[in-house]
Short mmCIF file of C-alpha atoms and ligand atoms in Angstrom, two decimals:
data_model
loop_
_atom_site.label_atom_id
_atom_site.label_comp_id
_atom_site.label_asym_id
_atom_site.label_seq_id
_atom_site.Cartn_x
_atom_site.Cartn_y
_atom_site.Cartn_z
CA MET A 1 125.70 -100.82 -79.12
CA ASN A 2 126.55 -104.12 -77.48
CA ASP A 3 127.20 -102.86 -73.97
CA LYS A 4 123.82 -101.18 -73.75
CA GLU A 5 120.92 -102.96 -72.12
CA VAL A 6 118.36 -104.44 -74.48
CA VAL A 7 114.92 -102.84 -74.44
CA LEU A 8 112.15 -104.53 -76.38
CA SER A 9 108.52 -103.75 -76.90
CA GLY A 10 105.83 -104.82 -79.30
CA ILE A 11 102.47 -103.57 -80.34
CA ARG A 12 99.69 -105.70 -81.73
CA ALA A 13 98.70 -104.75 -85.25
CA THR A 14 95.13 -103.72 -84.61
CA GLY A 15 94.03 -100.27 -85.78
CA ASN A 16 95.76 -96.91 -85.59
CA LEU A 17 97.58 -95.41 -82.66
CA HIS A 18 95.87 -92.93 -80.37
CA LEU A 19 97.08 -90.35 -77.87
CA GLY A 20 97.05 -92.98 -75.13
CA ASN A 21 99.49 -95.12 -77.12
CA TYR A 22 101.56 -92.03 -77.80
CA TYR A 23 101.96 -90.78 -74.23
CA GLY A 24 101.88 -94.23 -72.69
CA ALA A 25 104.45 -95.80 -74.98
CA LEU A 26 105.56 -94.28 -78.25
CA SER A 27 106.88 -90.96 -76.93
CA LYS A 28 108.96 -92.88 -74.41
CA PHE A 29 110.23 -95.27 -77.05
CA VAL A 30 111.53 -92.26 -78.93
CA LYS A 31 113.44 -91.04 -75.87
CA MET A 32 114.84 -94.44 -74.98
CA GLN A 33 116.34 -95.13 -78.37
CA ASN A 34 119.47 -93.13 -77.62
CA ASP A 35 120.27 -94.68 -74.25
CA TYR A 36 119.42 -98.32 -74.86
CA ASP A 37 119.74 -100.96 -77.49
CA CYS A 38 116.10 -100.79 -78.51
CA LEU A 39 113.97 -103.18 -80.52
CA TYR A 40 110.43 -102.24 -81.40
CA PHE A 41 108.22 -104.53 -83.39
CA ILE A 42 104.75 -104.94 -84.81
CA ALA A 43 103.17 -108.10 -83.42
CA ASP A 44 101.26 -109.31 -86.45
CA LEU A 45 101.28 -112.95 -85.31
CA HIS A 46 99.67 -111.91 -82.04
CA ALA A 47 97.05 -110.03 -84.03
CA LEU A 48 96.08 -113.33 -85.67
CA THR A 49 94.72 -114.60 -82.36
CA THR A 50 91.62 -112.53 -83.01
CA THR A 51 91.43 -113.61 -86.71
CA PRO A 52 91.48 -110.30 -88.56
CA ASP A 53 90.65 -109.85 -92.24
CA PRO A 54 93.92 -110.59 -94.09
CA ASN A 55 93.87 -107.33 -96.04
CA ILE A 56 93.15 -105.25 -93.00
CA LEU A 57 95.92 -106.98 -91.07
CA HIS A 58 98.50 -106.05 -93.67
CA GLU A 59 97.28 -102.45 -93.86
CA ASN A 60 97.40 -102.20 -90.08
CA VAL A 61 101.00 -103.38 -89.97
CA LYS A 62 101.89 -100.72 -92.50
CA ASN A 63 99.99 -97.99 -90.66
CA ILE A 64 101.70 -98.70 -87.39
CA LEU A 65 105.12 -98.83 -89.00
CA ALA A 66 104.49 -95.44 -90.56
CA GLU A 67 103.24 -94.09 -87.23
CA TYR A 68 106.31 -95.31 -85.37
CA LEU A 69 108.58 -93.68 -87.89
CA ALA A 70 106.52 -90.49 -88.06
CA ALA A 71 106.59 -90.17 -84.27
CA GLY A 72 110.37 -90.10 -84.32
CA ILE A 73 111.68 -93.62 -84.00
CA ASN A 74 114.87 -93.59 -85.97
CA PRO A 75 115.58 -96.88 -87.74
CA ASP A 76 119.31 -96.23 -87.59
CA ASN A 77 119.10 -96.00 -83.81
CA ALA A 78 116.47 -98.54 -82.94
CA THR A 79 115.63 -101.82 -84.61
CA ILE A 80 112.12 -101.71 -86.05
CA PHE A 81 110.77 -104.98 -87.36
CA VAL A 82 107.71 -107.05 -88.13
CA GLN A 83 107.31 -110.12 -85.91
CA SER A 84 106.48 -112.48 -88.81
CA ASP A 85 109.71 -111.45 -90.58
CA VAL A 86 111.58 -113.35 -87.87
CA PRO A 87 110.68 -117.03 -88.41
CA GLU A 88 112.98 -118.00 -85.53
CA ILE A 89 110.24 -116.69 -83.23
CA SER A 90 107.74 -119.23 -84.55
CA GLU A 91 110.17 -122.09 -84.13
CA MET A 92 111.11 -121.16 -80.60
CA TYR A 93 107.42 -120.72 -79.77
CA LEU A 94 106.95 -124.41 -80.53
CA LEU A 95 109.92 -125.35 -78.37
CA LEU A 96 108.99 -123.16 -75.41
CA ASN A 97 105.42 -124.45 -75.43
CA MET A 98 106.80 -127.80 -74.23
CA HIS A 99 107.58 -126.12 -70.91
CA VAL A 100 104.36 -124.20 -70.51
CA GLY A 101 101.35 -125.53 -68.61
CA ILE A 102 97.86 -125.37 -70.10
CA GLY A 103 96.57 -124.51 -66.64
CA GLU A 104 98.75 -121.49 -66.15
CA LEU A 105 97.75 -120.22 -69.58
CA MET A 106 94.06 -120.77 -68.87
CA ARG A 107 94.31 -118.79 -65.65
CA THR A 108 95.65 -115.71 -67.43
CA THR A 109 93.25 -112.79 -67.11
CA SER A 110 93.52 -111.67 -70.71
CA PHE A 111 92.84 -115.22 -71.90
CA LYS A 112 89.71 -115.49 -69.80
CA ASP A 113 88.47 -112.12 -71.05
CA LYS A 114 89.06 -112.90 -74.69
CA ALA A 115 87.81 -116.48 -74.42
CA ARG A 116 84.58 -115.09 -72.94
CA LYS A 117 84.28 -112.79 -75.92
CA GLN A 118 84.91 -115.56 -78.45
CA LEU A 119 82.30 -117.72 -76.74
CA GLY A 120 79.85 -114.89 -76.30
CA ILE A 121 79.68 -115.27 -72.49
CA LYS A 122 78.89 -112.29 -70.29
CA SER A 123 81.76 -110.88 -68.27
CA GLY A 124 80.26 -111.62 -64.85
CA SER A 125 80.08 -115.39 -65.29
CA GLU A 126 82.04 -117.89 -63.26
CA ASP A 127 85.40 -119.21 -64.41
CA GLU A 128 83.96 -122.71 -64.21
CA ASP A 129 81.37 -121.86 -66.88
CA ILE A 130 84.09 -120.69 -69.22
CA GLU A 131 86.17 -123.81 -68.69
CA LYS A 132 83.17 -126.02 -69.38
CA GLN A 133 82.36 -124.16 -72.56
CA ILE A 134 85.96 -124.20 -73.74
CA ILE A 135 86.12 -127.98 -73.65
CA GLY A 136 82.45 -128.37 -74.58
CA THR A 137 81.41 -130.08 -77.77
CA ASP A 138 79.68 -127.27 -79.63
CA SER A 139 82.05 -126.94 -82.56
CA ASN A 140 80.64 -123.61 -83.73
CA LYS A 141 81.97 -122.02 -80.62
CA ARG A 142 85.62 -122.43 -80.11
CA VAL A 143 88.47 -120.63 -78.45
CA ASN A 144 91.48 -120.88 -80.71
CA ALA A 145 94.63 -122.46 -79.35
CA GLY A 146 96.65 -119.45 -80.49
CA LEU A 147 94.79 -117.33 -78.01
CA LEU A 148 95.64 -119.74 -75.21
CA THR A 149 99.33 -119.70 -76.09
CA TYR A 150 99.49 -115.93 -76.58
CA PRO A 151 101.74 -115.60 -73.49
CA THR A 152 104.16 -118.21 -74.84
CA LEU A 153 104.56 -116.23 -78.05
CA MET A 154 105.05 -113.01 -76.14
CA ALA A 155 107.62 -114.65 -73.88
CA VAL A 156 109.49 -115.82 -76.96
CA ASP A 157 109.48 -112.31 -78.46
CA ILE A 158 111.25 -111.17 -75.33
CA LEU A 159 113.50 -114.12 -74.53
CA ILE A 160 114.74 -114.71 -78.06
CA GLN A 161 116.26 -111.21 -77.97
CA LYS A 162 117.43 -111.72 -74.37
CA ALA A 163 115.78 -108.42 -73.49
CA HIS A 164 116.37 -106.91 -70.05
CA LYS A 165 113.74 -104.24 -70.11
CA VAL A 166 110.24 -104.41 -71.51
CA PRO A 167 108.23 -101.19 -71.42
CA VAL A 168 104.57 -102.24 -71.28
CA GLY A 169 101.39 -101.04 -69.62
CA LYS A 170 99.73 -102.51 -66.53
CA ASP A 171 97.52 -104.76 -68.65
CA GLN A 172 100.64 -106.64 -69.80
CA GLU A 173 102.17 -107.09 -66.35
CA GLN A 174 100.79 -110.62 -65.99
CA HIS A 175 102.27 -111.65 -69.35
CA LEU A 176 105.63 -110.30 -68.27
CA GLU A 177 105.41 -112.20 -64.99
CA LEU A 178 104.77 -115.39 -66.98
CA THR A 179 107.76 -114.59 -69.18
CA ARG A 180 109.97 -114.39 -66.10
CA ARG A 181 108.57 -117.64 -64.83
CA PHE A 182 109.22 -119.39 -68.16
CA ALA A 183 112.76 -118.00 -68.27
CA ARG A 184 113.52 -119.27 -64.76
CA ARG A 185 111.91 -122.61 -65.51
CA PHE A 186 113.92 -123.12 -68.69
CA ASN A 187 117.17 -122.08 -67.04
CA SER A 188 116.68 -124.36 -64.06
CA PHE A 189 115.25 -127.34 -65.96
CA TYR A 190 118.33 -127.51 -68.18
CA GLY A 191 120.76 -126.13 -65.61
CA VAL A 192 121.75 -123.23 -67.84
CA ASP A 193 121.90 -119.50 -67.48
CA LEU A 194 120.52 -118.60 -70.88
CA PHE A 195 117.73 -116.10 -70.32
CA PRO A 196 117.81 -112.92 -68.25
CA GLU A 197 114.60 -112.19 -66.36
CA PRO A 198 113.04 -109.20 -68.08
CA GLN A 199 111.69 -106.31 -66.02
CA ASN A 200 109.00 -103.79 -66.80
CA PHE A 201 110.39 -100.37 -67.51
CA ASN A 202 108.94 -96.90 -67.65
CA PHE A 203 112.10 -94.96 -68.29
CA GLY A 204 112.15 -93.28 -64.90
CA THR A 205 108.94 -91.45 -65.66
CA GLN A 206 105.60 -91.92 -63.98
CA SER A 207 103.28 -94.10 -65.95
CA VAL A 208 100.50 -91.98 -67.37
CA LYS A 209 96.90 -92.92 -67.74
CA VAL A 210 95.57 -90.99 -70.69
CA PRO A 211 91.83 -90.41 -70.32
CA GLY A 212 89.29 -90.64 -73.14
CA LEU A 213 86.84 -87.96 -74.24
CA ASP A 214 83.72 -89.66 -72.96
CA GLY A 215 84.12 -88.64 -69.34
CA SER A 216 84.69 -92.19 -68.17
CA GLY A 217 88.09 -93.77 -68.06
CA LYS A 218 91.10 -94.56 -70.13
CA MET A 219 91.45 -93.79 -73.81
CA GLY A 220 91.10 -97.10 -75.62
CA LYS A 221 90.40 -98.44 -79.07
CA SER A 222 87.46 -100.51 -77.92
CA GLU A 223 85.95 -97.63 -75.90
CA GLY A 224 85.44 -95.44 -78.99
CA ASN A 225 86.74 -92.41 -77.09
CA CYS A 226 90.04 -91.92 -78.88
CA ILE A 227 91.95 -89.13 -80.50
CA TYR A 228 94.08 -90.77 -83.16
CA LEU A 229 97.50 -89.44 -84.05
CA ILE A 230 96.43 -89.21 -87.67
CA ASP A 231 93.01 -87.58 -87.13
CA ASP A 232 92.87 -84.59 -89.42
CA GLU A 233 92.29 -81.12 -87.96
CA LYS A 234 88.58 -81.04 -88.55
CA VAL A 235 87.93 -84.46 -87.06
CA LEU A 236 90.15 -83.77 -84.09
CA ARG A 237 88.55 -80.41 -83.28
CA LYS A 238 85.10 -81.91 -83.56
CA LYS A 239 85.98 -84.76 -81.20
CA VAL A 240 87.40 -82.41 -78.60
CA MET A 241 84.49 -79.99 -78.83
CA ARG A 242 82.14 -82.91 -78.19
CA ALA A 243 84.03 -84.16 -75.16
CA VAL A 244 81.89 -84.78 -72.09
CA THR A 245 82.08 -82.11 -69.34
CA ASP A 246 79.70 -81.25 -66.51
CA GLU A 247 77.06 -78.58 -65.85
CA GLY A 248 79.73 -76.17 -64.68
CA PRO A 249 80.86 -75.45 -61.11
CA THR A 250 78.21 -73.81 -58.93
CA GLU A 251 80.25 -73.06 -55.84
CA PRO A 252 83.79 -71.71 -55.51
CA ASN A 253 86.48 -74.34 -54.97
CA GLN A 254 84.23 -77.30 -55.39
CA PRO A 255 85.96 -80.59 -56.23
CA ILE A 256 86.62 -81.02 -59.93
CA SER A 257 84.28 -83.53 -61.57
CA ALA A 258 85.73 -86.59 -63.30
CA PRO A 259 85.02 -85.53 -66.91
CA VAL A 260 86.53 -82.08 -66.42
CA GLN A 261 89.51 -83.59 -64.62
CA ASN A 262 89.98 -85.79 -67.69
CA LEU A 263 90.22 -82.74 -69.91
CA LEU A 264 92.68 -81.16 -67.49
CA THR A 265 94.76 -84.34 -67.56
CA LEU A 266 94.87 -84.17 -71.36
CA MET A 267 95.87 -80.51 -71.05
CA GLU A 268 98.65 -81.42 -68.64
CA LEU A 269 100.08 -83.65 -71.35
CA THR A 270 99.78 -81.22 -74.21
CA SER A 271 99.48 -77.62 -72.93
CA ALA A 272 101.82 -75.23 -71.14
CA PRO A 273 101.60 -75.39 -67.31
CA GLU A 274 100.33 -71.76 -67.09
CA ILE A 275 97.42 -72.64 -69.31
CA VAL A 276 96.45 -75.65 -67.24
CA GLN A 277 96.64 -73.49 -64.12
CA GLN A 278 94.49 -70.82 -65.76
CA TYR A 279 91.68 -73.32 -66.29
CA ARG A 280 92.05 -74.81 -62.84
CA ASP A 281 91.68 -71.31 -61.39
CA ALA A 282 88.71 -70.63 -63.64
CA TYR A 283 87.02 -73.79 -62.36
CA ALA A 284 87.73 -72.76 -58.79
CA ASP A 285 86.17 -69.28 -59.21
CA CYS A 286 83.34 -70.57 -61.40
CA SER A 287 84.32 -68.47 -64.42
CA ILE A 288 85.31 -71.43 -66.57
CA ARG A 289 83.93 -71.68 -70.11
CA TYR A 290 84.22 -75.18 -71.46
CA GLY A 291 84.01 -74.01 -75.07
CA ASP A 292 87.18 -71.95 -74.65
CA MET A 293 88.90 -74.69 -72.75
CA LYS A 294 88.17 -77.23 -75.47
CA LYS A 295 89.31 -74.89 -78.22
CA GLN A 296 92.59 -74.40 -76.40
CA LEU A 297 92.96 -78.13 -75.81
CA ALA A 298 92.30 -78.94 -79.47
CA GLU A 299 94.93 -76.42 -80.57
CA ASP A 300 97.50 -77.82 -78.17
CA ILE A 301 96.85 -81.40 -79.19
CA LEU A 302 97.17 -80.38 -82.82
CA LYS A 303 100.59 -78.90 -82.09
CA VAL A 304 101.70 -82.37 -81.07
CA THR A 305 99.89 -84.41 -83.71
CA THR A 306 100.14 -82.24 -86.84
CA PRO A 307 103.83 -82.80 -87.54
CA ILE A 308 103.38 -86.51 -86.87
CA ARG A 309 100.38 -86.70 -89.18
CA GLU A 310 102.19 -84.88 -91.96
CA ARG A 311 105.23 -87.13 -91.76
CA TYR A 312 102.92 -90.13 -91.52
CA HIS A 313 101.34 -89.44 -94.87
CA ASP A 314 104.70 -88.99 -96.57
CA ILE A 315 106.05 -92.23 -95.11
CA ARG A 316 102.83 -94.18 -95.71
CA ASN A 317 103.15 -93.42 -99.42
CA ASP A 318 106.78 -94.40 -99.64
CA ASP A 319 106.67 -98.18 -100.01
CA ALA A 320 110.34 -98.40 -100.90
CA TYR A 321 111.34 -96.63 -97.69
CA ILE A 322 109.11 -98.81 -95.53
CA ALA A 323 110.49 -101.93 -97.20
CA ARG A 324 114.06 -100.76 -96.56
CA VAL A 325 113.37 -100.07 -92.90
CA VAL A 326 111.74 -103.41 -92.17
CA ARG A 327 114.30 -105.38 -94.12
CA GLN A 328 117.12 -103.79 -92.17
CA GLY A 329 115.16 -104.34 -88.95
CA ALA A 330 114.48 -107.98 -89.76
CA GLU A 331 118.15 -108.60 -90.49
CA ARG A 332 119.21 -107.19 -87.15
CA ALA A 333 116.44 -108.93 -85.22
CA ARG A 334 117.16 -112.25 -86.92
CA GLU A 335 120.84 -112.08 -86.18
CA ARG A 336 120.21 -112.27 -82.45
CA ALA A 337 117.15 -114.47 -82.70
CA SER A 338 118.98 -117.12 -84.69
CA LYS A 339 121.81 -117.18 -82.15
CA THR A 340 119.37 -117.72 -79.28
CA LEU A 341 117.39 -120.31 -81.21
CA ALA A 342 120.56 -122.27 -81.98
CA GLU A 343 121.39 -122.28 -78.26
CA VAL A 344 117.88 -123.39 -77.31
CA ARG A 345 117.90 -126.22 -79.87
CA GLU A 346 121.26 -127.43 -78.66
CA ILE A 347 120.21 -127.26 -75.01
CA MET A 348 117.01 -129.19 -75.70
CA GLY A 349 118.82 -131.87 -77.69
CA ILE A 350 117.53 -130.98 -81.14
CA ARG A 351 120.71 -131.65 -83.10
CA LYS A 352 121.40 -132.33 -86.72
CA PHE A 353 122.94 -135.49 -88.19
CA TYR A 354 124.25 -133.82 -91.28
N1 LIG B 1 100.87 -108.28 -75.80
C1 LIG B 1 101.29 -106.94 -76.08
C2 LIG B 1 100.08 -106.01 -76.11
O1 LIG B 1 99.00 -106.44 -76.42
C3 LIG B 1 102.04 -106.83 -77.39
C4 LIG B 1 103.29 -107.65 -77.37
C5 LIG B 1 103.52 -108.81 -78.04
C6 LIG B 1 104.47 -107.36 -76.64
N2 LIG B 1 104.78 -109.25 -77.80
C7 LIG B 1 105.40 -108.39 -76.95
C8 LIG B 1 104.84 -106.32 -75.78
C9 LIG B 1 106.67 -108.42 -76.36
C10 LIG B 1 106.12 -106.35 -75.22
C11 LIG B 1 107.03 -107.39 -75.52
O2 LIG B 1 100.22 -104.85 -75.85
#
């Protein structure tokens, strides 16, 4: 295990996983676990930055754990753990914050977006307005400091495990860039060579953008256009049958409209190539029937999700198994984390007298 490169990725504990999460991340995590020393974790501390209901947070952590396992992550191959089970992360987060600038955190895109939301400001408004409101005196409206330091915490997740490769989507690229900057800064400030600079990683495959069912863009929790891995058959079929299409092609070989292209993209992920081609041809010669296409798509998605859903329910009901998995994961994650933390403390001059 030790000569393999370390791959680490986390997912915030908010809601269930959808097909976008599956094709964008989870299915690749499953493949990577044999070739790399993989750590996958549920970022429950990061989820706190948007102050979830405590009961829902705990349920969400459990759901995602069960989904990871059901999708094929093998806890004997990969280390699966819950972020809050590794207290070393919280301690190093405090230490690393001493080398992070408030300004660079405030300029992070995701911070500005979420701060706007917490303040109830429209998305078009100037950055200056946000800054004024953040330091303004109205105490009912506040942006929590945890949100500001989200990138520090994420950097610590990565650096404490000395990860080389971090498979994340485009939206996390800026956080990863900050992580590299913090690693370089720490190394050069103390004249050490402690942290490798982590790189994004898509396992040699093209990154996929999984479209939603509403004809617009990407599948996303907040867009309400998702197919969840654990949707039961009825729900899933209904969602697919309601997917947005167009009026139907009127001329041969006309360009494919965006909503229909979205359905074809979903088919490319789940259906056999001949089937995708069949519907492309049917669009081109104007014989396409969207009802048939959707039925086919629903069946093919179900072929992927049904076994996952079935395993999910078994695992979700097996508290003892889940506890065993996360305890083993926490032990492994803490072993490395405590080594790194001890090095960081020593380097920074935090030493014990006794
Ligand atoms: N910020 C990531 C997201 O929202 C989740 C995350 C937290 C993460 N810590 C991480 C991802 C460390 C990769 C590595 O998707």
